[in-house]
Amino acid sequence: MNLSMKDKILQHFLQSKGEPISGQQLADELGISRTAIWKHLQTLQEEGYKFITIKKKGYQLVAAPDRVDAAKISSFLKTKRFGYSIHYFEEIDSTQSYAQKLARQGAEDGTVIIAEEQTGGKGRMQRIWHSAKGKGIWMTVIIRPNILPHQAPQLTLVAAVSVVMAMKSLYQNFTPEIKWPNDILINGKKCAGILTEMLAEMDRVDGLLIGIGINTNHELDDFPEDIQSIATSIAIEEKKKVDRAELVAEILKNLEHFTDEYVENGFTSIKTLWEEHSGTIGKRIKASTIRETIEGQAIGITDEGVLEILLDDGQVKKVYSADIEIQN
């Protein structure tokens, strides 16, 4: 894992679960001087981590800021590849744009770009995505599955299943649902969105950028007024603040597992999970594509992840890309 020395020191403290660690022990394990350890601890204090010295025992971490930095995420990580390279920013224009640059430079499978705040976050169809500072998860994961270009849209559905399963394993007070193709709703309100972009040649996918934006610790006032009636956050629904780094690690574990499952065994098992957690299937919807607006009942998705709509005249229409409005 490509952690800086400061992050390696922090990781030791996060994994010690509040037990003190001697400066000498750290120095010996990391191969640096005790003075260097002390300097790194000073930097961590400036970033909001709080240490106290306990006589004859060493340093103890007593308070940590709510951040999604590499050390914090890696202290929860249970993956083989994903999240072993993490690029963390206090502020960035867009994790997706930065990921594009890194992917072209050969960034490895499972590389994560994550920020406390995005100044130019984007959703589907170049819409603005509001990314409040320190409140949400704003990240892009670079994945390099061995698939053909026409299979790429299915990875949005794989990512949606990964996010929902991560939420379900950590939180008890709500049930997330997937709105085709890329939104996660809780009680009918939007909590997360997924944006997949492809780098490809004619016959092969070079890489996919899976952008994931999750309203995590927002209160209602943190949302712009015009979306307060249609947006929510995990904290609002779970009725308490949650650890963002823990959720990131859980999503990465699921995304690695379900991507590998998809590449090895196809879409079948993931399709079943997607349909189980869908808030779209069985509902009457209005689908707006570039060319037309279609109304009818969403009856399922194909093995390619294409939405099937039963029209009022009995025809079944396949929709590859659209904005979906669920009708009462």
Short mmCIF file of C-alpha atoms in Angstrom, two decimals:
data_model
loop_
_atom_site.label_atom_id
_atom_site.label_comp_id
_atom_site.label_asym_id
_atom_site.label_seq_id
_atom_site.Cartn_x
_atom_site.Cartn_y
_atom_site.Cartn_z
CA MET A 1 0.00 0.00 0.00
CA ASN A 2 1.53 3.33 -1.05
CA LEU A 3 1.11 5.26 2.21
CA SER A 4 3.35 8.20 3.12
CA MET A 5 5.43 7.85 6.31
CA LYS A 6 3.01 10.18 8.13
CA ASP A 7 0.07 7.98 7.06
CA LYS A 8 1.91 4.80 8.09
CA ILE A 9 2.39 6.28 11.58
CA LEU A 10 -1.27 7.29 11.72
CA GLN A 11 -2.34 3.82 10.55
CA HIS A 12 -0.48 2.26 13.52
CA PHE A 13 -2.45 4.48 15.91
CA LEU A 14 -5.80 3.86 14.21
CA GLN A 15 -5.23 0.10 14.38
CA SER A 16 -4.11 0.24 18.04
CA LYS A 17 -7.73 1.13 18.98
CA GLY A 18 -6.73 3.69 21.62
CA GLU A 19 -3.83 1.75 23.14
CA PRO A 20 -0.61 3.78 23.62
CA ILE A 21 2.39 3.10 21.34
CA SER A 22 5.99 3.86 22.27
CA GLY A 23 7.94 6.23 20.03
CA GLN A 24 10.88 3.79 20.05
CA GLN A 25 8.67 0.91 18.90
CA LEU A 26 7.35 3.02 16.02
CA ALA A 27 10.85 4.19 15.10
CA ASP A 28 12.14 0.59 15.05
CA GLU A 29 9.19 -0.75 13.03
CA LEU A 30 9.30 2.03 10.44
CA GLY A 31 13.08 2.41 10.26
CA ILE A 32 13.19 6.14 11.08
CA SER A 33 14.41 8.23 14.04
CA ARG A 34 12.34 9.13 17.09
CA THR A 35 12.76 12.79 16.11
CA ALA A 36 11.17 12.05 12.73
CA ILE A 37 8.28 10.28 14.52
CA TRP A 38 7.78 13.34 16.74
CA LYS A 39 7.77 15.70 13.70
CA HIS A 40 5.13 13.59 11.92
CA LEU A 41 2.99 13.57 15.08
CA GLN A 42 3.23 17.40 15.17
CA THR A 43 1.95 17.53 11.56
CA LEU A 44 -0.91 15.16 12.43
CA GLN A 45 -1.82 17.38 15.42
CA GLU A 46 -2.05 20.35 13.02
CA GLU A 47 -4.46 18.29 10.88
CA GLY A 48 -6.76 17.75 13.88
CA TYR A 49 -5.50 14.47 15.36
CA LYS A 50 -4.91 14.72 19.12
CA PHE A 51 -2.22 12.76 20.95
CA ILE A 52 -1.29 12.65 24.64
CA THR A 53 1.92 11.28 26.17
CA ILE A 54 1.56 8.55 28.78
CA LYS A 55 4.60 8.05 31.01
CA LYS A 56 6.61 4.90 30.20
CA LYS A 57 3.99 3.83 27.63
CA GLY A 58 4.29 6.32 24.77
CA TYR A 59 1.80 8.25 22.67
CA GLN A 60 -1.95 7.69 22.68
CA LEU A 61 -4.37 8.88 19.98
CA VAL A 62 -7.34 10.41 21.85
CA ALA A 63 -9.23 12.27 19.09
CA ALA A 64 -9.39 12.03 15.30
CA PRO A 65 -11.05 14.38 12.82
CA ASP A 66 -13.73 13.04 10.47
CA ARG A 67 -11.63 12.66 7.34
CA VAL A 68 -11.47 10.22 4.43
CA ASP A 69 -7.68 10.20 4.10
CA ALA A 70 -5.65 7.17 3.03
CA ALA A 71 -4.65 6.06 6.55
CA LYS A 72 -8.21 6.25 7.87
CA ILE A 73 -9.67 4.29 4.92
CA SER A 74 -6.90 1.68 4.95
CA SER A 75 -7.46 1.02 8.67
CA PHE A 76 -10.87 -0.45 7.65
CA LEU A 77 -9.82 -2.00 4.32
CA LYS A 78 -10.50 -5.69 3.57
CA THR A 79 -9.60 -5.96 -0.13
CA LYS A 80 -6.94 -7.62 -2.27
CA ARG A 81 -6.38 -4.73 -4.72
CA PHE A 82 -8.92 -1.94 -4.42
CA GLY A 83 -7.88 1.02 -2.28
CA TYR A 84 -4.18 0.07 -2.14
CA SER A 85 -3.45 3.32 -3.98
CA ILE A 86 -5.41 6.29 -2.60
CA HIS A 87 -5.05 9.90 -3.79
CA TYR A 88 -6.59 12.13 -1.12
CA PHE A 89 -7.41 15.84 -1.49
CA GLU A 90 -8.84 18.42 0.88
CA GLU A 91 -10.31 20.09 -2.21
CA ILE A 92 -10.40 19.23 -5.91
CA ASP A 93 -12.37 20.40 -8.92
CA SER A 94 -13.56 16.87 -9.75
CA THR A 95 -12.29 13.42 -8.72
CA GLN A 96 -13.52 12.17 -12.10
CA SER A 97 -11.31 14.59 -14.07
CA TYR A 98 -8.26 13.74 -11.95
CA ALA A 99 -8.96 10.01 -12.35
CA GLN A 100 -9.04 10.41 -16.11
CA LYS A 101 -5.51 11.86 -16.03
CA LEU A 102 -4.23 9.12 -13.68
CA ALA A 103 -5.85 6.35 -15.73
CA ARG A 104 -4.13 7.59 -18.89
CA GLN A 105 -0.83 7.53 -16.97
CA GLY A 106 -1.36 3.84 -16.16
CA ALA A 107 -2.85 3.95 -12.63
CA GLU A 108 -3.43 0.44 -11.32
CA ASP A 109 -6.75 -1.40 -10.97
CA GLY A 110 -8.57 -0.23 -7.85
CA THR A 111 -6.87 3.17 -7.56
CA VAL A 112 -9.05 5.61 -5.56
CA ILE A 113 -9.27 9.40 -5.90
CA ILE A 114 -11.19 10.93 -2.99
CA ALA A 115 -11.75 14.46 -1.70
CA GLU A 116 -13.33 16.27 1.22
CA GLU A 117 -14.82 18.77 -1.24
CA GLN A 118 -15.32 19.11 -5.00
CA THR A 119 -15.65 22.55 -6.53
CA GLY A 120 -16.75 21.21 -9.93
CA GLY A 121 -18.40 17.87 -9.15
CA LYS A 122 -20.46 16.48 -12.01
CA GLY A 123 -23.29 14.03 -12.42
CA ARG A 124 -24.79 12.43 -15.50
CA MET A 125 -25.42 14.62 -18.56
CA GLN A 126 -22.93 17.24 -17.25
CA ARG A 127 -25.20 18.23 -14.37
CA ILE A 128 -23.67 19.92 -11.32
CA TRP A 129 -23.22 17.67 -8.28
CA HIS A 130 -23.23 19.53 -4.94
CA SER A 131 -20.29 18.27 -2.86
CA ALA A 132 -20.40 19.86 0.61
CA LYS A 133 -17.06 19.98 2.42
CA GLY A 134 -16.41 17.13 4.85
CA LYS A 135 -20.01 15.89 4.65
CA GLY A 136 -20.04 13.26 1.94
CA ILE A 137 -18.11 10.68 -0.02
CA TRP A 138 -16.84 12.14 -3.28
CA MET A 139 -14.67 9.55 -4.98
CA THR A 140 -13.72 7.89 -8.23
CA VAL A 141 -12.40 4.33 -8.49
CA ILE A 142 -10.31 3.38 -11.53
CA ILE A 143 -11.06 -0.21 -12.50
CA ARG A 144 -9.54 -2.25 -15.31
CA PRO A 145 -11.80 -5.27 -15.88
CA ASN A 146 -11.18 -7.56 -18.84
CA ILE A 147 -14.43 -6.77 -20.68
CA LEU A 148 -15.60 -5.54 -24.09
CA PRO A 149 -16.80 -1.93 -24.60
CA HIS A 150 -20.48 -2.93 -24.98
CA GLN A 151 -20.38 -4.45 -21.45
CA ALA A 152 -19.29 -1.19 -19.79
CA PRO A 153 -22.84 0.09 -18.93
CA GLN A 154 -23.39 -3.02 -16.78
CA LEU A 155 -20.60 -1.83 -14.46
CA THR A 156 -22.82 1.09 -13.38
CA LEU A 157 -25.30 -1.52 -12.15
CA VAL A 158 -22.48 -3.52 -10.50
CA ALA A 159 -21.40 -0.32 -8.70
CA ALA A 160 -24.99 0.42 -7.59
CA VAL A 161 -25.30 -3.07 -6.08
CA SER A 162 -21.92 -2.59 -4.34
CA VAL A 163 -23.03 0.69 -2.73
CA VAL A 164 -26.41 -0.67 -1.60
CA MET A 165 -24.90 -3.85 -0.13
CA ALA A 166 -22.30 -1.76 1.73
CA MET A 167 -25.03 0.46 3.22
CA LYS A 168 -27.10 -2.57 4.22
CA SER A 169 -24.18 -4.21 6.00
CA LEU A 170 -23.40 -1.10 8.10
CA TYR A 171 -26.76 0.57 8.83
CA GLN A 172 -30.02 -0.67 10.34
CA ASN A 173 -32.55 2.17 10.19
CA PHE A 174 -33.29 2.38 6.47
CA THR A 175 -33.47 0.33 3.27
CA PRO A 176 -31.67 1.82 0.26
CA GLU A 177 -33.16 1.29 -3.20
CA ILE A 178 -31.66 1.58 -6.68
CA LYS A 179 -33.33 3.86 -9.19
CA TRP A 180 -32.30 2.81 -12.69
CA PRO A 181 -29.63 3.26 -13.80
CA ASN A 182 -27.43 5.09 -11.33
CA ASP A 183 -29.15 6.63 -8.28
CA ILE A 184 -29.54 5.30 -4.74
CA LEU A 185 -32.71 6.46 -3.00
CA ILE A 186 -33.76 6.23 0.64
CA ASN A 187 -37.48 6.72 1.32
CA GLY A 188 -37.86 8.08 -2.20
CA LYS A 189 -35.16 10.75 -1.83
CA LYS A 190 -31.79 10.79 -3.57
CA CYS A 191 -28.83 9.87 -1.39
CA ALA A 192 -26.19 8.81 -3.93
CA GLY A 193 -25.33 8.88 -7.60
CA ILE A 194 -22.94 6.91 -9.79
CA LEU A 195 -21.22 8.16 -12.94
CA THR A 196 -19.34 5.66 -15.12
CA GLU A 197 -16.96 6.84 -17.84
CA MET A 198 -15.00 4.59 -20.17
CA LEU A 199 -11.51 4.72 -21.66
CA ALA A 200 -11.57 2.25 -24.54
CA GLU A 201 -10.29 1.18 -27.91
CA MET A 202 -12.49 -0.44 -30.58
CA ASP A 203 -12.21 -3.95 -29.17
CA ARG A 204 -11.25 -3.56 -25.52
CA VAL A 205 -11.84 -1.48 -22.41
CA ASP A 206 -8.67 0.17 -21.18
CA GLY A 207 -10.28 1.38 -17.97
CA LEU A 208 -13.50 2.52 -16.33
CA LEU A 209 -13.87 5.47 -14.00
CA ILE A 210 -16.57 4.73 -11.43
CA GLY A 211 -17.55 8.03 -9.85
CA ILE A 212 -19.51 7.67 -6.59
CA GLY A 213 -21.09 10.59 -4.75
CA ILE A 214 -22.87 9.91 -1.45
CA ASN A 215 -24.62 12.38 0.84
CA THR A 216 -23.29 10.97 4.09
CA ASN A 217 -23.30 13.29 7.11
CA HIS A 218 -25.42 16.12 5.69
CA GLU A 219 -28.16 17.73 7.72
CA LEU A 220 -31.09 19.16 5.78
CA ASP A 221 -29.66 22.70 5.85
CA ASP A 222 -26.49 21.48 4.11
CA PHE A 223 -28.43 20.98 0.87
CA PRO A 224 -29.22 23.89 -1.46
CA GLU A 225 -32.82 25.00 -0.89
CA ASP A 226 -34.02 23.86 -4.32
CA ILE A 227 -33.16 20.19 -3.61
CA GLN A 228 -34.06 19.91 0.09
CA SER A 229 -37.37 18.21 -0.72
CA ILE A 230 -35.78 15.54 -2.96
CA ALA A 231 -32.37 14.88 -1.31
CA THR A 232 -31.39 13.05 1.85
CA SER A 233 -28.29 11.69 3.59
CA ILE A 234 -27.31 8.56 5.48
CA ALA A 235 -27.07 10.54 8.75
CA ILE A 236 -30.61 11.91 8.32
CA GLU A 237 -32.01 8.41 7.69
CA GLU A 238 -29.82 6.53 10.20
CA LYS A 239 -30.48 9.31 12.77
CA LYS A 240 -26.79 9.67 13.65
CA LYS A 241 -23.47 10.64 12.07
CA VAL A 242 -21.55 7.78 10.50
CA ASP A 243 -17.87 7.05 9.81
CA ARG A 244 -17.30 7.95 6.17
CA ALA A 245 -13.97 6.08 5.94
CA GLU A 246 -15.62 2.86 7.13
CA LEU A 247 -18.29 3.18 4.42
CA VAL A 248 -15.65 3.85 1.73
CA ALA A 249 -13.77 0.68 2.75
CA GLU A 250 -16.99 -1.37 2.71
CA ILE A 251 -17.90 -0.07 -0.77
CA LEU A 252 -14.40 -0.91 -2.08
CA LYS A 253 -14.69 -4.46 -0.67
CA ASN A 254 -18.04 -4.94 -2.44
CA LEU A 255 -16.95 -3.26 -5.67
CA GLU A 256 -13.89 -5.52 -5.92
CA HIS A 257 -15.97 -8.63 -5.15
CA PHE A 258 -18.85 -7.88 -7.55
CA THR A 259 -16.55 -6.69 -10.37
CA ASP A 260 -14.58 -9.95 -10.13
CA GLU A 261 -17.85 -11.93 -9.95
CA TYR A 262 -19.09 -10.14 -13.08
CA VAL A 263 -15.88 -10.71 -15.07
CA GLU A 264 -15.72 -14.41 -14.09
CA ASN A 265 -19.39 -15.43 -14.15
CA GLY A 266 -21.33 -12.77 -16.05
CA PHE A 267 -24.23 -10.59 -14.98
CA THR A 268 -26.75 -13.19 -13.74
CA SER A 269 -26.18 -13.17 -9.96
CA ILE A 270 -25.63 -9.39 -9.89
CA LYS A 271 -28.79 -8.84 -11.95
CA THR A 272 -30.76 -10.80 -9.31
CA LEU A 273 -29.35 -8.60 -6.52
CA TRP A 274 -29.99 -5.45 -8.56
CA GLU A 275 -33.65 -6.39 -9.13
CA GLU A 276 -34.09 -7.29 -5.43
CA HIS A 277 -32.98 -3.79 -4.46
CA SER A 278 -34.61 -1.91 -7.30
CA GLY A 279 -37.01 0.91 -6.54
CA THR A 280 -37.92 1.12 -10.23
CA ILE A 281 -39.13 -2.36 -11.20
CA GLY A 282 -42.91 -2.75 -10.93
CA LYS A 283 -43.50 1.02 -10.81
CA ARG A 284 -45.15 3.22 -13.40
CA ILE A 285 -42.47 5.53 -14.78
CA LYS A 286 -41.81 8.29 -17.27
CA ALA A 287 -38.51 7.81 -19.15
CA SER A 288 -37.11 10.82 -21.00
CA THR A 289 -34.50 9.98 -23.63
CA ILE A 290 -32.77 12.37 -26.03
CA ARG A 291 -35.39 11.58 -28.68
CA GLU A 292 -38.64 10.82 -26.85
CA THR A 293 -40.59 10.45 -23.64
CA ILE A 294 -41.96 6.99 -22.81
CA GLU A 295 -44.54 6.15 -20.15
CA GLY A 296 -45.35 2.71 -18.82
CA GLN A 297 -44.50 0.10 -16.22
CA ALA A 298 -40.86 -0.83 -15.59
CA ILE A 299 -40.86 -4.63 -15.74
CA GLY A 300 -37.17 -5.54 -15.48
CA ILE A 301 -33.70 -5.22 -16.91
CA THR A 302 -32.11 -7.37 -19.59
CA ASP A 303 -28.83 -9.25 -19.18
CA GLU A 304 -27.19 -6.17 -20.72
CA GLY A 305 -28.64 -3.91 -18.01
CA VAL A 306 -31.14 -2.32 -20.40
CA LEU A 307 -34.43 -1.21 -18.82
CA GLU A 308 -37.65 -2.81 -20.15
CA ILE A 309 -40.86 -0.78 -20.06
CA LEU A 310 -44.30 -2.25 -20.71
CA LEU A 311 -46.28 0.37 -22.65
CA ASP A 312 -50.04 0.82 -22.29
CA ASP A 313 -50.60 -0.79 -25.71
CA GLY A 314 -48.81 -3.99 -24.60
CA GLN A 315 -45.51 -3.35 -26.40
CA VAL A 316 -42.24 -3.77 -24.47
CA LYS A 317 -39.80 -0.94 -25.08
CA LYS A 318 -36.08 -1.23 -24.30
CA VAL A 319 -34.42 1.90 -22.90
CA TYR A 320 -30.62 2.18 -22.92
CA SER A 321 -30.21 5.62 -21.37
CA ALA A 322 -32.83 7.97 -19.92
CA ASP A 323 -33.90 10.18 -17.08
CA ILE A 324 -36.46 8.30 -15.00
CA GLU A 325 -39.35 9.82 -13.09
CA ILE A 326 -41.35 7.44 -10.88
CA GLN A 327 -45.06 8.28 -11.07
CA ASN A 328 -47.50 7.85 -8.21
#
